[in-house]
XYZ file of C-alpha atoms in Angstrom:
740
model
C -117.256 -62.263 -102.319
C -119.911 -63.057 -104.908
C -118.346 -60.639 -107.420
C -114.964 -62.389 -106.990
C -116.549 -65.753 -107.714
C -118.236 -64.241 -110.765
C -114.851 -63.329 -112.259
C -113.546 -66.863 -111.747
C -116.753 -68.299 -113.184
C -116.592 -66.229 -116.369
C -112.868 -66.788 -116.965
C -112.811 -70.552 -116.407
C -116.108 -71.243 -118.165
C -114.919 -69.339 -121.228
C -111.694 -71.370 -121.298
C -113.434 -74.711 -120.767
C -116.031 -73.802 -123.400
C -113.276 -73.262 -125.970
C -111.778 -76.655 -125.094
C -115.207 -78.303 -125.441
C -115.671 -76.811 -128.939
C -112.229 -78.059 -129.967
C -112.962 -81.547 -128.604
C -116.245 -81.669 -130.553
C -114.519 -80.533 -133.749
C -111.747 -83.120 -133.373
C -114.345 -85.826 -132.678
C -116.331 -84.786 -135.781
C -113.245 -85.220 -137.963
C -112.610 -88.692 -136.553
C -116.235 -89.781 -136.952
C -116.324 -88.584 -140.564
C -113.110 -90.503 -141.281
C -114.605 -93.644 -139.755
C -117.852 -93.242 -141.701
C -116.048 -93.072 -145.064
C -115.564 -96.834 -144.851
C -119.321 -97.455 -144.905
C -121.550 -96.474 -147.799
C -124.595 -94.440 -146.841
C -123.580 -94.020 -143.222
C -125.625 -91.325 -141.474
C -123.417 -88.921 -139.545
C -124.507 -87.316 -136.284
C -125.078 -83.527 -136.525
C -122.089 -82.614 -134.369
C -121.057 -79.574 -136.401
C -124.576 -78.129 -136.311
C -125.074 -78.851 -132.597
C -121.606 -77.850 -131.317
C -122.717 -74.353 -130.398
C -125.731 -75.639 -128.494
C -123.669 -78.256 -126.657
C -121.093 -75.657 -125.603
C -123.843 -73.279 -124.491
C -125.567 -75.962 -122.387
C -122.197 -76.988 -120.939
C -121.438 -73.386 -119.934
C -124.866 -72.900 -118.384
C -124.548 -76.131 -116.387
C -121.136 -75.032 -115.114
C -122.554 -71.603 -114.225
C -125.159 -73.370 -112.099
C -122.477 -75.187 -110.120
C -120.772 -71.855 -109.391
C -124.091 -70.250 -108.450
C -124.791 -73.077 -106.000
C -121.990 -71.729 -103.779
C -123.838 -68.467 -103.236
C -127.486 -69.477 -103.435
C -129.725 -72.510 -103.110
C -131.879 -71.281 -105.996
C -129.691 -72.428 -108.864
C -132.106 -73.495 -111.550
C -131.367 -76.599 -113.552
C -128.593 -77.653 -111.208
C -129.487 -81.312 -111.533
C -131.240 -82.392 -114.696
C -133.417 -85.304 -113.656
C -134.949 -87.912 -115.919
C -138.693 -88.097 -116.357
C -138.601 -91.618 -114.985
C -135.939 -93.502 -113.073
C -136.841 -96.372 -115.313
C -134.550 -94.728 -117.868
C -131.450 -94.843 -115.694
C -131.060 -98.577 -115.311
C -131.625 -101.615 -117.499
C -132.282 -99.353 -120.522
C -130.576 -96.692 -122.614
C -127.431 -98.777 -122.895
C -125.719 -96.266 -125.188
C -125.908 -93.442 -122.677
C -125.145 -95.803 -119.782
C -121.971 -96.954 -121.525
C -120.950 -93.323 -122.073
C -121.604 -92.508 -118.402
C -119.403 -95.427 -117.357
C -116.668 -94.154 -119.679
C -116.905 -90.699 -118.089
C -116.742 -92.247 -114.602
C -113.509 -93.973 -115.623
C -112.002 -90.713 -116.869
C -112.981 -88.912 -113.660
C -111.433 -91.724 -111.596
C -108.167 -91.317 -113.500
C -108.264 -87.597 -112.768
C -108.842 -88.339 -109.068
C -105.794 -90.625 -108.985
C -103.562 -87.745 -110.088
C -102.597 -84.769 -107.957
C -102.851 -81.516 -109.885
C -100.767 -78.622 -108.649
C -102.895 -75.697 -107.540
C -106.088 -77.593 -106.685
C -105.557 -77.416 -102.931
C -104.661 -73.727 -103.142
C -107.839 -73.083 -105.133
C -110.005 -74.882 -102.562
C -108.319 -72.882 -99.794
C -109.095 -69.629 -101.610
C -112.717 -70.672 -102.191
C -113.083 -71.420 -98.475
C -111.490 -68.088 -97.604
C -114.196 -66.426 -99.706
C -116.985 -68.529 -98.188
C -115.835 -69.395 -94.639
C -119.143 -71.053 -93.705
C -118.985 -73.554 -96.573
C -116.726 -76.601 -96.686
C -115.473 -76.848 -100.272
C -114.761 -80.368 -101.500
C -115.298 -82.687 -104.484
C -119.077 -82.571 -104.086
C -119.440 -78.777 -104.420
C -116.227 -77.548 -106.055
C -117.467 -76.158 -109.399
C -114.168 -77.048 -111.074
C -114.008 -80.624 -109.768
C -113.556 -83.158 -112.633
C -116.843 -84.855 -111.720
C -118.782 -81.595 -112.016
C -117.143 -80.777 -115.361
C -117.923 -84.292 -116.613
C -121.540 -84.054 -115.441
C -121.940 -80.733 -117.234
C -120.761 -82.294 -120.484
C -122.887 -85.423 -119.991
C -126.045 -83.362 -119.660
C -125.040 -81.025 -122.494
C -124.625 -83.804 -125.036
C -127.398 -86.094 -123.850
C -130.251 -84.445 -125.861
C -128.584 -85.552 -129.116
C -129.310 -89.208 -128.306
C -126.109 -90.434 -129.977
C -125.139 -94.096 -130.246
C -122.466 -95.486 -127.953
C -119.688 -95.694 -130.576
C -120.148 -92.008 -131.447
C -120.317 -90.987 -127.796
C -117.148 -92.878 -126.926
C -115.261 -91.143 -129.736
C -116.463 -87.756 -128.480
C -115.581 -88.633 -124.888
C -112.063 -89.662 -125.875
C -111.518 -86.253 -127.434
C -113.111 -84.576 -124.410
C -110.667 -86.420 -122.159
C -107.723 -85.419 -124.329
C -108.646 -81.755 -124.820
C -110.669 -80.685 -121.771
C -109.264 -82.895 -119.012
C -105.839 -82.676 -120.671
C -105.822 -78.925 -119.973
C -107.334 -79.214 -116.503
C -104.252 -77.974 -114.667
C -104.121 -74.855 -116.867
C -107.738 -74.065 -115.956
C -106.948 -74.435 -112.242
C -103.928 -72.161 -112.609
C -106.076 -69.582 -114.397
C -108.609 -69.641 -111.553
C -105.816 -69.161 -108.989
C -104.343 -66.265 -110.961
C -107.714 -64.494 -111.146
C -108.179 -64.815 -107.383
C -104.628 -63.640 -106.646
C -105.117 -60.575 -108.853
C -108.217 -59.540 -106.900
C -106.501 -60.075 -103.543
C -107.739 -63.477 -102.324
C -104.753 -64.925 -100.402
C -102.251 -63.588 -102.965
C -99.259 -64.660 -100.853
C -100.352 -68.290 -100.497
C -98.597 -69.821 -103.505
C -95.582 -67.515 -103.334
C -94.925 -68.316 -99.673
C -95.499 -72.001 -100.285
C -93.076 -72.007 -103.192
C -90.398 -70.266 -101.148
C -90.958 -72.621 -98.223
C -90.706 -75.612 -100.542
C -87.436 -74.304 -101.964
C -85.953 -73.987 -98.471
C -87.229 -77.405 -97.450
C -85.639 -79.006 -100.500
C -82.385 -77.253 -99.643
C -82.495 -78.671 -96.108
C -83.346 -82.123 -97.443
C -80.453 -82.055 -99.895
C -78.100 -81.036 -97.098
C -79.407 -83.855 -94.946
C -78.988 -86.340 -97.800
C -75.417 -85.137 -98.295
C -74.744 -85.610 -94.589
C -76.213 -89.128 -94.693
C -73.983 -90.005 -97.644
C -70.917 -88.723 -95.772
C -71.848 -90.713 -92.671
C -72.386 -93.873 -94.711
C -69.051 -93.425 -96.473
C -67.347 -92.830 -93.140
C -68.952 -95.964 -91.699
C -67.863 -98.051 -94.696
C -64.291 -96.809 -94.319
C -64.421 -97.634 -90.609
C -65.640 -101.151 -91.354
C -62.840 -101.660 -93.841
C -60.268 -100.447 -91.319
C -61.716 -102.684 -88.589
C -61.791 -105.659 -90.936
C -58.160 -105.050 -91.854
C -57.302 -105.187 -88.143
C -59.574 -108.194 -87.615
C -61.853 -106.424 -85.115
C -65.646 -106.576 -85.250
C -67.621 -103.371 -85.730
C -71.239 -102.648 -84.748
C -73.662 -102.920 -87.663
C -75.787 -99.935 -86.694
C -75.188 -96.285 -85.986
C -74.425 -95.870 -82.294
C -76.526 -92.754 -82.186
C -79.681 -94.742 -82.871
C -81.078 -91.699 -84.626
C -84.560 -92.566 -85.974
C -84.189 -89.873 -88.603
C -80.798 -90.902 -89.919
C -80.764 -94.627 -89.171
C -81.031 -97.589 -91.515
C -82.380 -96.360 -94.844
C -83.952 -99.736 -95.496
C -86.519 -99.104 -92.761
C -87.632 -95.691 -94.003
C -87.999 -93.770 -97.279
C -84.965 -92.110 -98.737
C -84.501 -88.371 -98.551
C -85.703 -88.107 -102.124
C -88.848 -90.049 -101.279
C -89.419 -87.935 -98.176
C -89.853 -84.803 -100.227
C -92.783 -86.296 -102.093
C -93.821 -85.348 -105.599
C -96.174 -82.641 -104.427
C -95.533 -80.779 -101.181
C -98.305 -78.270 -101.791
C -100.513 -79.209 -98.827
C -97.734 -79.195 -96.222
C -96.259 -75.931 -97.523
C -99.685 -74.301 -97.497
C -100.423 -75.490 -93.955
C -96.995 -74.233 -92.838
C -97.804 -70.837 -94.299
C -101.101 -70.679 -92.440
C -99.770 -71.910 -89.095
C -96.834 -69.487 -89.147
C -99.127 -66.647 -90.144
C -101.254 -67.479 -87.090
C -98.177 -67.521 -84.861
C -97.057 -64.129 -86.175
C -100.483 -62.588 -85.625
C -100.918 -63.923 -82.106
C -97.308 -63.515 -80.949
C -96.704 -64.622 -77.397
C -100.440 -65.102 -76.870
C -100.617 -67.874 -79.450
C -102.273 -71.143 -78.545
C -99.829 -73.099 -80.715
C -98.152 -75.554 -78.323
C -94.532 -75.192 -79.409
C -94.440 -71.668 -80.789
C -92.163 -70.368 -78.008
C -89.811 -73.327 -78.249
C -88.915 -72.827 -81.914
C -85.403 -71.570 -82.681
C -84.647 -70.401 -86.218
C -81.291 -71.487 -87.570
C -78.919 -68.765 -88.539
C -78.177 -68.351 -92.213
C -74.606 -68.997 -93.338
C -71.915 -70.379 -91.048
C -70.477 -73.862 -91.033
C -72.985 -76.085 -92.849
C -71.548 -79.280 -91.395
C -71.805 -77.904 -87.854
C -75.409 -76.813 -88.440
C -76.328 -80.223 -89.791
C -74.677 -81.954 -86.866
C -76.612 -79.740 -84.456
C -79.858 -80.409 -86.338
C -79.210 -84.131 -86.184
C -78.524 -84.016 -82.455
C -81.593 -81.894 -81.682
C -83.875 -84.143 -83.722
C -82.559 -87.212 -81.951
C -83.272 -85.581 -78.578
C -86.719 -84.505 -79.777
C -87.606 -88.064 -80.743
C -86.392 -89.384 -77.397
C -88.426 -86.748 -75.597
C -91.578 -87.732 -77.536
C -90.992 -91.388 -76.648
C -90.746 -90.474 -72.949
C -94.001 -88.478 -73.131
C -95.741 -91.340 -74.875
C -94.709 -93.882 -72.287
C -95.702 -91.506 -69.488
C -99.074 -90.274 -70.781
C -100.317 -92.790 -73.321
C -99.428 -96.197 -71.938
C -101.829 -99.032 -72.895
C -102.703 -99.483 -69.218
C -103.871 -95.887 -68.890
C -107.667 -96.031 -68.760
C -108.163 -92.268 -69.013
C -108.360 -90.617 -72.404
C -105.793 -87.945 -73.158
C -106.848 -85.024 -75.338
C -104.634 -83.715 -78.127
C -104.249 -80.315 -76.437
C -102.932 -82.006 -73.272
C -100.299 -83.824 -75.309
C -99.352 -80.502 -76.920
C -98.977 -78.819 -73.543
C -96.847 -81.703 -72.272
C -94.572 -81.393 -75.314
C -94.183 -77.652 -74.781
C -93.398 -78.142 -71.074
C -90.806 -80.818 -71.862
C -89.192 -78.580 -74.478
C -89.008 -75.686 -72.030
C -87.576 -77.949 -69.305
C -84.992 -79.295 -71.739
C -83.950 -75.779 -72.708
C -83.544 -74.736 -69.066
C -81.381 -77.782 -68.354
C -79.323 -77.016 -71.449
C -80.164 -80.385 -73.025
C -82.253 -78.955 -75.867
C -81.476 -75.602 -77.445
C -84.760 -75.553 -79.336
C -86.316 -77.166 -82.367
C -86.194 -75.921 -85.937
C -89.150 -74.172 -87.551
C -90.245 -77.137 -89.645
C -90.306 -79.502 -86.652
C -92.325 -76.946 -84.713
C -94.801 -76.653 -87.600
C -95.173 -80.424 -87.801
C -95.854 -80.782 -84.064
C -98.385 -77.953 -84.163
C -100.164 -79.346 -87.214
C -100.363 -82.909 -85.883
C -101.675 -81.590 -82.555
C -104.355 -79.578 -84.345
C -105.109 -82.587 -86.537
C -105.870 -84.747 -83.513
C -107.921 -81.959 -81.944
C -110.051 -81.996 -85.099
C -110.339 -85.797 -84.916
C -111.625 -85.529 -81.335
C -114.339 -83.117 -82.536
C -115.359 -85.379 -85.440
C -118.997 -86.367 -84.959
C -118.634 -89.508 -87.059
C -116.471 -91.292 -84.490
C -117.794 -92.851 -81.281
C -115.969 -91.730 -78.130
C -114.350 -95.123 -77.568
C -112.750 -94.953 -81.025
C -111.599 -91.360 -80.477
C -109.821 -92.528 -77.334
C -108.042 -95.299 -79.227
C -107.007 -93.019 -82.091
C -105.903 -90.367 -79.578
C -103.297 -92.796 -78.246
C -101.590 -92.785 -81.649
C -100.895 -89.030 -81.609
C -97.215 -89.126 -80.704
C -96.546 -92.089 -83.005
C -98.084 -90.153 -85.912
C -96.080 -87.085 -84.846
C -92.867 -89.102 -85.128
C -93.887 -90.294 -88.589
C -94.654 -86.751 -89.774
C -91.395 -85.389 -88.348
C -89.341 -87.889 -90.339
C -91.582 -87.906 -93.426
C -93.560 -84.715 -94.176
C -95.066 -86.502 -97.169
C -97.647 -87.557 -94.561
C -99.434 -84.243 -95.169
C -99.270 -84.308 -98.965
C -99.799 -87.946 -99.887
C -103.373 -89.152 -99.373
C -102.130 -92.738 -99.776
C -99.443 -92.453 -97.097
C -99.486 -95.663 -94.974
C -99.902 -93.693 -91.724
C -102.965 -91.910 -93.118
C -104.329 -95.200 -94.454
C -103.925 -96.738 -91.003
C -105.786 -93.868 -89.290
C -108.581 -94.066 -91.870
C -108.894 -97.817 -91.379
C -109.017 -97.336 -87.592
C -111.969 -94.989 -88.065
C -113.759 -97.352 -90.464
C -113.253 -100.301 -88.103
C -115.260 -98.517 -85.400
C -117.678 -96.484 -87.500
C -120.551 -98.921 -86.828
C -120.269 -98.672 -83.050
C -122.719 -96.467 -81.199
C -122.627 -95.055 -77.704
C -124.855 -97.908 -76.474
C -122.544 -100.676 -77.665
C -120.202 -102.534 -75.320
C -116.949 -102.638 -77.328
C -114.980 -104.283 -74.531
C -116.912 -107.496 -75.158
C -116.452 -107.218 -78.930
C -113.595 -109.374 -80.353
C -113.172 -106.889 -83.199
C -112.569 -104.068 -80.722
C -109.935 -106.179 -78.958
C -108.108 -106.650 -82.273
C -108.220 -102.935 -83.029
C -106.888 -102.093 -79.565
C -104.079 -104.635 -79.970
C -103.043 -103.005 -83.274
C -102.931 -99.581 -81.577
C -100.751 -101.000 -78.776
C -98.360 -102.501 -81.347
C -98.090 -99.121 -83.054
C -97.235 -97.406 -79.774
C -94.617 -100.025 -78.879
C -92.851 -99.975 -82.273
C -89.556 -98.008 -82.228
C -89.078 -97.984 -86.032
C -92.200 -96.539 -87.664
C -91.255 -97.252 -91.265
C -93.715 -97.329 -94.141
C -93.750 -101.143 -94.466
C -94.729 -101.522 -90.808
C -97.493 -98.888 -91.073
C -98.799 -100.388 -94.304
C -98.913 -103.781 -92.612
C -101.102 -102.384 -89.815
C -103.405 -100.722 -92.367
C -103.720 -104.033 -94.254
C -104.546 -105.890 -91.023
C -107.301 -103.392 -90.224
C -108.628 -103.642 -93.768
C -108.750 -107.429 -93.548
C -110.466 -107.209 -90.147
C -113.161 -104.989 -91.651
C -113.538 -107.397 -94.554
C -114.020 -110.322 -92.142
C -116.781 -108.431 -90.328
C -118.666 -108.085 -93.627
C -117.913 -111.643 -94.709
C -115.637 -110.731 -97.606
C -112.140 -111.858 -98.530
C -110.035 -108.778 -99.295
C -107.077 -110.844 -100.510
C -109.254 -112.723 -102.969
C -110.550 -109.469 -104.468
C -107.022 -108.105 -104.714
C -105.789 -111.240 -106.510
C -108.607 -111.152 -109.052
C -108.288 -107.422 -109.696
C -104.498 -107.361 -109.981
C -104.034 -110.493 -112.107
C -104.026 -110.279 -115.903
C -106.772 -111.882 -117.991
C -104.574 -114.848 -118.922
C -103.302 -115.400 -115.366
C -106.645 -115.411 -113.519
C -107.321 -118.614 -111.625
C -110.781 -120.147 -112.215
C -111.129 -121.074 -108.551
C -110.488 -117.443 -107.644
C -113.016 -116.200 -110.211
C -115.699 -118.590 -108.928
C -115.015 -117.570 -105.322
C -115.035 -113.888 -106.315
C -118.402 -114.186 -108.073
C -119.865 -116.133 -105.155
C -118.695 -113.406 -102.776
C -120.198 -110.644 -104.933
C -123.560 -112.417 -105.089
C -123.516 -112.936 -101.329
C -122.888 -109.202 -100.843
C -126.135 -108.411 -102.680
C -128.233 -110.654 -100.421
C -129.108 -108.930 -97.168
C -129.484 -111.258 -94.199
C -132.994 -112.623 -93.866
C -135.255 -115.142 -95.536
C -134.770 -115.777 -99.255
C -136.858 -118.313 -101.155
C -134.789 -121.473 -101.893
C -135.694 -121.296 -105.594
C -134.221 -117.797 -105.907
C -131.124 -118.768 -103.921
C -130.606 -121.828 -106.132
C -130.940 -119.686 -109.258
C -128.301 -117.240 -107.993
C -125.920 -120.070 -107.087
C -126.177 -121.788 -110.474
C -127.122 -120.015 -113.699
C -126.637 -116.441 -112.514
C -123.293 -117.499 -111.023
C -122.244 -119.057 -114.350
C -123.295 -115.915 -116.228
C -121.207 -113.681 -113.953
C -118.182 -115.969 -114.283
C -118.351 -115.608 -118.065
C -118.731 -111.852 -117.661
C -115.600 -111.618 -115.496
C -113.622 -113.766 -117.955
C -114.695 -111.570 -120.870
C -114.475 -108.086 -119.318
C -112.518 -108.541 -116.111
C -113.812 -107.779 -112.599
C -116.441 -105.034 -112.612
C -116.129 -104.205 -116.305
C -118.480 -101.927 -118.226
C -121.417 -104.390 -118.031
C -121.016 -105.136 -114.316
C -123.073 -102.215 -112.992
C -126.257 -102.879 -115.031
C -126.018 -106.619 -114.296
C -125.729 -105.988 -110.542
C -128.688 -103.625 -110.839
C -130.706 -106.453 -112.415
C -129.830 -108.768 -109.496
C -130.764 -106.045 -106.983
C -134.142 -105.548 -108.666
C -134.735 -109.324 -108.679
C -134.061 -109.556 -104.943
C -136.283 -106.552 -104.255
C -139.253 -108.077 -106.098
C -139.155 -111.234 -103.943
C -138.487 -109.677 -100.523
C -141.182 -110.035 -97.889
C -141.357 -106.351 -96.901
C -143.332 -104.031 -99.131
C -144.026 -100.321 -98.920
C -146.647 -97.967 -100.372
C -146.076 -97.492 -104.082
C -144.102 -100.729 -104.502
C -146.847 -102.345 -106.612
C -146.661 -99.523 -109.170
C -142.874 -99.743 -109.239
C -143.090 -103.507 -109.689
C -145.548 -103.277 -112.596
C -143.309 -100.778 -114.346
C -139.997 -102.596 -113.967
C -140.903 -106.295 -114.007
C -141.333 -106.788 -117.799
C -137.827 -105.500 -118.414
C -136.493 -107.523 -115.476
C -137.951 -110.730 -116.902
C -136.510 -109.981 -120.334
C -132.989 -109.210 -119.067
C -133.043 -112.094 -116.615
C -133.986 -114.499 -119.379
C -131.004 -113.395 -121.455
C -128.655 -113.812 -118.486
C -129.961 -117.314 -117.721
C -129.543 -118.362 -121.345
C -125.898 -117.200 -121.341
C -125.485 -118.951 -117.982
C -126.403 -122.296 -119.570
C -130.092 -122.693 -118.728
C -132.276 -124.445 -121.295
C -135.480 -122.820 -122.572
C -137.506 -125.311 -120.531
C -135.676 -124.401 -117.327
C -136.007 -120.676 -118.079
C -139.771 -121.060 -118.574
C -140.072 -123.058 -115.349
C -138.127 -120.508 -113.365
C -140.131 -117.575 -114.735
C -143.291 -119.326 -113.581
C -141.815 -119.831 -110.092
C -140.620 -116.229 -109.974
C -144.097 -114.911 -110.776
C -145.631 -117.041 -108.022
C -143.079 -115.839 -105.446
C -143.531 -112.194 -106.419
C -147.331 -112.347 -106.213
C -147.191 -114.157 -102.880
C -144.981 -111.452 -101.316
C -147.395 -108.724 -102.409
C -150.394 -110.722 -101.193
C -148.738 -111.284 -97.806
C -147.810 -107.598 -97.527
C -151.402 -106.542 -98.263
C -152.685 -108.773 -95.456
C -150.097 -107.412 -92.994
C -150.842 -103.803 -93.928
C -154.505 -104.302 -92.994
C -153.443 -105.233 -89.452
C -152.538 -102.612 -86.796
C -148.927 -103.814 -86.555
C -146.180 -101.333 -87.588
C -145.390 -101.125 -91.261
C -142.614 -103.365 -92.512
C -139.145 -102.273 -93.395
C -137.421 -99.237 -91.959
C -140.538 -97.866 -90.193
C -139.992 -100.292 -87.302
C -136.556 -98.948 -86.547
C -136.457 -95.359 -87.705
C -137.958 -92.715 -85.449
C -139.626 -90.449 -87.973
C -142.782 -88.406 -88.135
C -142.713 -88.221 -91.925
C -145.481 -90.563 -93.082
C -145.285 -89.236 -96.613
C -141.991 -87.612 -97.495
C -142.559 -84.075 -98.790
C -141.546 -83.316 -102.344
C -138.348 -81.307 -102.197
C -137.180 -79.059 -105.042
C -134.647 -80.766 -107.254
C -131.952 -78.238 -106.296
C -132.405 -78.923 -102.578
C -128.891 -79.479 -101.128
C -129.953 -82.607 -99.240
C -131.423 -84.132 -102.385
C -128.268 -83.356 -104.339
C -126.180 -84.931 -101.580
C -128.324 -88.099 -101.661
C -127.849 -88.398 -105.413
C -124.074 -88.298 -105.029
C -123.617 -90.490 -101.961
C -121.624 -93.652 -102.854
C -122.314 -97.213 -101.740
C -120.688 -98.092 -98.433
C -121.409 -94.683 -96.886
C -122.420 -94.914 -93.231
C -125.493 -93.097 -91.917
C -126.834 -92.539 -88.428
C -130.635 -92.655 -87.937
C -132.685 -91.869 -84.869
C -134.380 -95.049 -83.630
C -137.781 -95.654 -82.063
C -136.114 -96.219 -78.674
C -134.666 -92.723 -78.659
C -131.113 -93.874 -79.363
C -129.277 -94.013 -82.661
C -128.723 -96.699 -85.281
C -125.740 -96.738 -87.621
C -126.014 -98.513 -90.939
C -124.369 -98.469 -94.345
C -125.866 -97.797 -97.769
C -125.522 -101.243 -99.354
C -127.662 -100.950 -102.482
C -128.982 -98.149 -104.657
C -131.565 -99.190 -107.284
C -132.195 -96.146 -109.443
C -134.759 -97.859 -111.669
C -137.193 -98.163 -108.735
C -135.866 -95.204 -106.711
C -134.830 -97.277 -103.690
C -131.954 -97.072 -101.213
C -131.217 -100.008 -98.894
C -129.348 -99.816 -95.580
C -127.868 -102.620 -93.471
C -125.939 -102.879 -90.204
C -122.401 -104.275 -90.029
C -123.779 -107.825 -89.756
C -125.619 -107.445 -93.067
C -129.164 -107.210 -91.650
C -131.460 -104.766 -93.395
C -132.251 -101.708 -91.286
C -134.081 -99.413 -93.675
C -135.455 -99.116 -97.198
C -136.059 -95.545 -98.334
C -136.683 -93.548 -101.470
C -134.190 -90.826 -102.321
C -136.811 -88.152 -101.536
C -137.560 -89.762 -98.166
C -133.867 -89.946 -97.225
C -133.337 -86.317 -98.237
C -136.324 -85.298 -96.085
C -134.941 -87.300 -93.126
C -131.607 -85.512 -93.517
C -133.361 -82.160 -93.725
C -135.160 -82.746 -90.406
C -132.042 -84.119 -88.714
C -133.426 -87.657 -88.335
C -130.598 -88.962 -90.527
C -127.046 -87.807 -91.121
C -123.971 -89.026 -92.942
C -121.179 -90.082 -90.586
C -118.476 -91.291 -92.996
C -118.224 -88.624 -95.676
C -114.657 -88.803 -96.975
C -111.658 -90.194 -95.122
C -111.020 -89.282 -91.493
C -107.639 -87.618 -92.114
C -108.937 -85.576 -95.067
C -111.845 -84.300 -92.962
C -109.516 -83.427 -90.100
C -107.021 -81.643 -92.364
C -109.770 -79.574 -93.975
C -111.005 -78.666 -90.500
C -107.491 -77.585 -89.462
C -107.106 -75.437 -92.582
C -110.463 -73.781 -91.931
C -109.510 -73.071 -88.307
C -106.151 -71.619 -89.328
C -107.781 -69.318 -91.849
């Protein structure tokens, strides 16, 4: 399949290269117009360097494509000569990087038609590789990185870079969907799943037709009910306020999305999964392992539409009742045994067959059968997920039929990554991600709360979006309490306008953010006092001026992280050299922050003297401890590793690339000295000193590693990521791979 990828690479890179040249030309015109207002202004050589920028951009993008077929892609990651240049310096380039991150985030928030089909085709070409945002060559982040590295050698000032980036966003990212469509067309022409989009489009058309018919039926029923109420009122007789059928699909529209909302703005994922699951059923025939394949009855075309809709309504009502009976029988809260997804699927199939024999259930329509099959496969994938402890898999497994009911009434569950039911499942996984097999969750109050939420979900007859969103919010707040943060406070500060922000909220927000940076353990009172006073005041002013986590927030937090690192008790080999390199800049930036925070020059001088004494004392103490036979400080006491000195890996090593892209908050699992496992989260990443810090869910530091050391640990299997992406996304990608 390498030759197929080559055709996509050449076609899309050529198109993106043309867009890059146009963006540079448009930016040059704007910069020249701006410079006309200033006499003697020196213009950047954009026109002369455009060809070189486009060439470097194309080569960088080629490398991302080549990484799918080989691990020998040269120049895949262009690294700085010193990590000192990534933080606390080079503010122009840092500001441009932050601008690019914002543009990429906006791209992530949108759903572009064709992206999921393209990823499916890539995975069909390379079945042993999971294609996602981190290795998709045409992901917005990869395209942005290619441009960042292409333009970086020019060393342009921030105001020039921001003008160029605005044009890049308008021209390159503005045509992103066209590039994706071009890639899909190339792959279809050479025979890579050519029927995927066509089948999906046809299936979507039929689904919309069914939805419109259902909406029409609902409108007729509502009108009929209103007329009945009027007639009853005229006769002075009361009338029930709800539909006697109690149909969860066609009940009170206030408790569930409307038919228009159900369709969703983008049904690409569900249509694609339907195509794959039905293709599997056709290939395997009666031997298929799909649980409800034999119970599906296709509806005849034509005939009395009203009669067909009435039959559909009746069958769906019976299907929901049947699922409720299975749930109460197999997944009751008192049931101590775990029930696998496949067992639930078999029970559904048996109940459907029994209902058909009794004449109570003629069969279910194709879409309902697809939904049941897909949800069953989804929960099978969740059970296989290595990131979840068994006790959490058992809890999530109890939600299978509830989620099936949600998906049957709202297929947007498959397409909308922000669907409340998906958010709830993801929050369930995150609530238990820190547990290990050795923990005793039954004695954990947090586990009791999670179990209670699952029981409420199972007992709820009306699984509307507001109810599901409420459960997701409760789980999110529970997780925030475990880490000592106030989720509601953060939401208030982030969502309020600059003029409406409450000063008490801002002060509490800043205090919470400072507390997040301090890992549990001893901290010198002088440093703690400094953080609670002048640094606090400086951050309050920063939030007032730029809003929460504005463009200056990241470098300021990096300065605080470096400060805390220089005064921590644990030291490792090489820390003295790192300290000597970074401390002069730390002192300079810290002095500026204290001055803005209201400290006088006398107080700043006094604090700098105290800081120097504390720093030297920690190094002196570490040197004494290192001369003793006790284990080295830091992560060496907890991590079971034989790597005394981490080997130098090539810069295109996949583990090293993964480390460079891993975000804060990602959970890892390390082998411990006792032979068990330890789970901890990445809580700080200080690029200027090449350090990564890990803490458990109580905020205690577990490990302190360099990026090279972590990559080496991952290479040997001593460390692995356990929370890469959301649970539902991982499970859905696994289902798609299995279906293909």
